[in-house]
Amino acid sequence: EPEVTQTPSHQVTQMGQEVILRCVPISNHLYFYWYRQILGQKVEFLVSFYNNEISEKSEIFDDQFSVERPDGSNFTLKIRSTKLEDSAMYFCASVQREGLETQYFGPGTRLLVL
Amino acid sequence: RKEVEQDPGPFNVPEGATVAFNCTYSNSASQSFFWYRQDCRKEPKLLMSVYSSGNEDGRFTAQLNRASQYISLLIRDSKLSDSATYLCVPSSYNTDKLIFGTGTRLQVFP
């Protein structure tokens, strides 16, 4: 069964450093998402992406965050200057069509900012 | 009012028990509804979609009441492997982001 993959599984970084989290969505999916989950809290939507542009973003997704699809397979989330409060699990998700279909989540990247 | 409200639990039940979870949502524009399960430190995984007429998948039954903005999940014959957090997830037609609550934690004991 096809699945969403994410790399790295864990990343430790110093405050102020840039990080890039990578995702490979399911191959025939067209809509892509990033969510995050701070330890002990609920999963929160960050951004959705379709046709090489952001379709929606949350208040969390400020100027420190960016997404891109540099090639036909990867979907990346960049945090330019990490803060302590960016420590969380970051999940990528994808779906073939928007709206009524469920989203499939990758295994996540656990980011720890020191 | 929170977008999604669930009893956080934990619900501690013995193997073989029947357990029910409830969820209320605030956005009446929500069109699609899902139950996800999340194991500790893992990604959310789809358990089942929820249809207006209600639906069943093996030991799991989901019901939707649009008038009351209420969704339920019934698990029959609980297994140890059912221990997880169960997330009620609505989404709107005009925005495809999923809205998660804190979920309901289930612990099945031998």
CSV table of C-alpha atoms in Angstrom, one decimal:
chain,number,residue,atom,x,y,z
A,1,GLU,CA,0.0,0.0,0.0
A,2,PRO,CA,1.5,3.4,-1.0
A,3,GLU,CA,2.4,5.6,1.9
A,4,VAL,CA,3.6,9.1,2.8
A,5,THR,CA,7.3,9.1,3.9
A,6,GLN,CA,9.2,11.8,5.8
A,7,THR,CA,12.8,12.5,6.6
A,8,PRO,CA,14.5,12.8,8.9
A,9,SER,CA,12.6,10.9,11.6
A,10,HIS,CA,14.3,13.0,14.3
A,11,GLN,CA,16.2,16.3,14.1
A,12,VAL,CA,17.9,18.3,16.9
A,13,THR,CA,18.9,21.8,16.1
A,14,GLN,CA,20.1,24.9,17.9
A,15,MET,CA,17.8,27.9,18.3
A,16,GLY,CA,18.1,30.3,15.4
A,17,GLN,CA,19.2,27.6,12.9
A,18,GLU,CA,17.3,26.8,9.7
A,19,VAL,CA,15.8,23.4,9.3
A,20,ILE,CA,14.2,21.7,6.3
A,21,LEU,CA,11.8,18.8,6.8
A,22,ARG,CA,11.1,16.6,3.9
A,23,CYS,CA,8.1,14.6,2.8
A,24,VAL,CA,7.4,12.4,-0.2
A,25,PRO,CA,3.6,12.3,-0.7
A,26,ILE,CA,1.8,9.4,-2.3
A,27,SER,CA,2.6,9.6,-5.9
A,28,ASN,CA,-0.8,10.3,-7.5
A,29,HIS,CA,-1.8,12.8,-4.8
A,30,LEU,CA,-2.2,16.4,-5.6
A,31,TYR,CA,-2.9,18.2,-2.3
A,32,PHE,CA,-0.3,18.4,0.4
A,33,TYR,CA,-0.4,19.5,4.0
A,34,TRP,CA,1.8,20.1,7.0
A,35,TYR,CA,0.5,19.7,10.6
A,36,ARG,CA,2.4,19.9,13.8
A,37,GLN,CA,1.8,18.4,17.3
A,38,ILE,CA,3.5,19.8,20.3
A,39,LEU,CA,4.1,17.1,22.9
A,40,GLY,CA,0.9,16.5,24.8
A,41,GLN,CA,-1.2,18.8,22.7
A,42,LYS,CA,-3.5,18.3,19.7
A,43,VAL,CA,-2.6,18.1,16.1
A,44,GLU,CA,-2.6,21.6,14.5
A,45,PHE,CA,-2.9,22.5,10.8
A,46,LEU,CA,-0.1,24.6,9.4
A,47,VAL,CA,-0.5,24.9,5.7
A,48,SER,CA,-2.1,23.3,2.6
A,49,PHE,CA,-0.5,23.3,-0.8
A,50,TYR,CA,-1.9,22.7,-4.3
A,51,ASN,CA,-0.7,23.4,-7.8
A,52,ASN,CA,2.6,24.8,-6.5
A,53,GLU,CA,1.1,27.4,-4.3
A,54,ILE,CA,-0.2,27.7,-0.8
A,55,SER,CA,-4.0,27.3,-0.6
A,56,GLU,CA,-4.4,28.0,3.1
A,57,LYS,CA,-2.3,28.7,6.1
A,58,SER,CA,-2.9,29.0,9.8
A,59,GLU,CA,-1.8,31.7,12.2
A,60,ILE,CA,1.1,29.5,13.2
A,61,PHE,CA,2.5,29.6,9.7
A,62,ASP,CA,4.3,32.9,9.9
A,63,ASP,CA,7.1,34.4,7.9
A,64,GLN,CA,9.6,32.0,9.5
A,65,PHE,CA,7.9,29.1,7.7
A,66,SER,CA,7.9,28.3,4.0
A,67,VAL,CA,6.9,25.3,1.8
A,68,GLU,CA,7.9,24.3,-1.6
A,69,ARG,CA,7.7,21.4,-4.0
A,70,PRO,CA,11.2,21.5,-5.6
A,71,ASP,CA,10.6,18.5,-7.8
A,72,GLY,CA,7.8,16.1,-8.7
A,73,SER,CA,8.1,14.1,-5.6
A,74,ASN,CA,9.4,16.0,-2.6
A,75,PHE,CA,7.4,18.5,-0.5
A,76,THR,CA,9.4,20.5,2.0
A,77,LEU,CA,8.8,22.6,5.1
A,78,LYS,CA,11.5,25.1,6.0
A,79,ILE,CA,11.8,26.9,9.3
A,80,ARG,CA,14.2,29.8,8.8
A,81,SER,CA,15.2,30.6,12.3
A,82,THR,CA,14.0,28.0,14.8
A,83,LYS,CA,12.6,28.9,18.2
A,84,LEU,CA,12.3,26.8,21.3
A,85,GLU,CA,8.6,26.6,20.8
A,86,ASP,CA,9.0,25.1,17.3
A,87,SER,CA,9.9,21.8,19.1
A,88,ALA,CA,7.1,19.4,18.0
A,89,MET,CA,6.3,16.5,15.8
A,90,TYR,CA,5.7,17.7,12.2
A,91,PHE,CA,3.4,15.6,10.1
A,92,CYS,CA,3.0,15.8,6.3
A,93,ALA,CA,-0.2,14.6,4.7
A,94,SER,CA,-1.5,14.2,1.2
A,95,VAL,CA,-4.7,13.5,-0.6
A,96,GLN,CA,-5.6,12.8,-4.2
A,97,ARG,CA,-8.5,15.3,-4.3
A,98,GLU,CA,-9.6,17.9,-1.8
A,99,GLY,CA,-12.8,18.1,0.0
A,100,LEU,CA,-14.4,14.8,1.0
A,101,GLU,CA,-11.4,12.5,0.9
A,102,THR,CA,-9.4,11.6,3.9
A,103,GLN,CA,-5.8,12.7,4.2
A,104,TYR,CA,-3.0,10.2,4.7
A,105,PHE,CA,-0.3,11.1,7.2
A,106,GLY,CA,3.4,10.4,7.1
A,107,PRO,CA,5.2,9.1,10.2
A,108,GLY,CA,6.4,12.5,11.2
A,109,THR,CA,9.6,14.3,12.0
A,110,ARG,CA,10.3,15.0,15.7
A,111,LEU,CA,12.0,18.3,15.9
A,112,LEU,CA,13.8,19.4,19.0
A,113,VAL,CA,15.1,23.0,19.3
A,114,LEU,CA,17.7,23.6,22.0
B,1,ARG,CA,-16.9,27.1,21.9
B,2,LYS,CA,-14.1,24.7,20.8
B,3,GLU,CA,-14.2,23.5,17.2
B,4,VAL,CA,-14.1,19.9,18.4
B,5,GLU,CA,-14.9,18.7,21.8
B,6,GLN,CA,-14.2,15.2,23.1
B,7,ASP,CA,-14.0,13.7,26.6
B,8,PRO,CA,-10.2,13.3,27.0
B,9,GLY,CA,-10.7,10.2,29.2
B,10,PRO,CA,-8.8,8.0,29.8
B,11,PHE,CA,-11.4,5.3,29.3
B,12,ASN,CA,-10.1,2.1,31.0
B,13,VAL,CA,-12.0,-1.0,29.9
B,14,PRO,CA,-11.3,-4.7,30.1
B,15,GLU,CA,-10.8,-6.8,27.0
B,16,GLY,CA,-14.1,-7.7,25.4
B,17,ALA,CA,-15.9,-4.7,26.6
B,18,THR,CA,-18.0,-2.3,24.5
B,19,VAL,CA,-17.0,1.3,24.7
B,20,ALA,CA,-18.5,4.4,23.1
B,21,PHE,CA,-16.9,7.8,22.4
B,22,ASN,CA,-18.8,11.0,21.6
B,23,CYS,CA,-17.7,14.1,19.9
B,24,THR,CA,-19.3,17.5,19.2
B,25,TYR,CA,-18.3,19.9,16.6
B,26,SER,CA,-19.1,23.6,16.3
B,27,ASN,CA,-18.8,24.3,12.5
B,28,SER,CA,-22.2,23.5,10.9
B,29,ALA,CA,-20.5,23.8,7.5
B,30,SER,CA,-18.5,20.6,8.2
B,31,GLN,CA,-19.1,18.2,5.4
B,32,SER,CA,-16.8,15.3,6.0
B,33,PHE,CA,-16.2,13.5,9.2
B,34,PHE,CA,-13.5,11.0,10.2
B,35,TRP,CA,-12.4,9.0,13.1
B,36,TYR,CA,-8.6,8.7,13.4
B,37,ARG,CA,-6.6,6.8,15.9
B,38,GLN,CA,-3.3,7.9,17.2
B,39,ASP,CA,-0.8,5.7,19.0
B,40,CYS,CA,1.7,7.4,21.3
B,41,ARG,CA,4.2,9.4,19.4
B,42,LYS,CA,2.9,8.2,16.0
B,43,GLU,CA,1.0,9.7,13.2
B,44,PRO,CA,-2.8,9.9,13.1
B,45,LYS,CA,-4.2,6.9,11.1
B,46,LEU,CA,-7.6,6.8,9.6
B,47,LEU,CA,-9.9,4.5,11.4
B,48,MET,CA,-13.1,5.2,9.4
B,49,SER,CA,-15.1,7.8,7.6
B,50,VAL,CA,-18.4,8.8,9.1
B,51,TYR,CA,-21.4,8.9,6.8
B,52,SER,CA,-24.8,10.5,7.5
B,53,SER,CA,-26.5,7.1,7.5
B,54,GLY,CA,-24.0,5.7,10.0
B,55,ASN,CA,-21.6,3.0,9.1
B,56,GLU,CA,-20.0,-0.1,10.5
B,57,ASP,CA,-16.6,-1.6,9.9
B,58,GLY,CA,-16.1,-4.8,11.8
B,59,ARG,CA,-16.2,-4.1,15.5
B,60,PHE,CA,-16.4,-0.3,14.9
B,61,THR,CA,-19.6,1.6,14.3
B,62,ALA,CA,-19.8,5.4,13.6
B,63,GLN,CA,-22.9,7.6,13.8
B,64,LEU,CA,-23.4,11.2,12.8
B,65,ASN,CA,-26.2,13.5,13.9
B,66,ARG,CA,-25.9,16.7,11.9
B,67,ALA,CA,-28.8,18.4,13.7
B,68,SER,CA,-27.0,18.0,17.0
B,69,GLN,CA,-23.5,18.3,15.5
B,70,TYR,CA,-22.6,15.1,17.2
B,71,ILE,CA,-20.5,12.1,16.1
B,72,SER,CA,-20.1,8.9,18.0
B,73,LEU,CA,-17.8,5.8,17.7
B,74,LEU,CA,-18.7,2.5,19.2
B,75,ILE,CA,-16.1,-0.2,19.7
B,76,ARG,CA,-17.3,-3.7,20.4
B,77,ASP,CA,-15.3,-6.6,21.8
B,78,SER,CA,-12.3,-4.4,22.7
B,79,LYS,CA,-8.8,-5.7,22.1
B,80,LEU,CA,-5.6,-4.8,23.8
B,81,SER,CA,-4.5,-3.4,20.4
B,82,ASP,CA,-7.4,-0.9,20.5
B,83,SER,CA,-5.5,1.1,23.2
B,84,ALA,CA,-4.9,4.5,21.6
B,85,THR,CA,-6.2,8.0,21.4
B,86,TYR,CA,-9.3,8.4,19.2
B,87,LEU,CA,-9.6,11.6,17.3
B,88,CYS,CA,-12.9,12.9,15.9
B,89,VAL,CA,-12.0,15.0,12.8
B,90,PRO,CA,-14.4,17.1,10.8
B,91,SER,CA,-13.5,19.0,7.7
B,92,SER,CA,-15.3,21.6,5.7
B,93,TYR,CA,-16.0,21.5,2.1
B,94,ASN,CA,-14.6,25.0,1.4
B,95,THR,CA,-11.4,24.3,3.3
B,96,ASP,CA,-9.8,21.0,3.3
B,97,LYS,CA,-7.8,21.3,6.5
B,98,LEU,CA,-8.6,18.8,9.2
B,99,ILE,CA,-9.5,20.1,12.6
B,100,PHE,CA,-8.3,17.9,15.4
B,101,GLY,CA,-9.5,17.9,19.0
B,102,THR,CA,-7.4,16.5,21.8
B,103,GLY,CA,-9.0,13.1,21.4
B,104,THR,CA,-10.2,10.5,23.7
B,105,ARG,CA,-7.7,8.1,25.2
B,106,LEU,CA,-8.7,4.4,25.5
B,107,GLN,CA,-6.8,1.9,27.5
B,108,VAL,CA,-7.8,-1.7,27.2
B,109,PHE,CA,-6.5,-4.0,30.0
B,110,PRO,CA,-6.4,-7.8,30.1
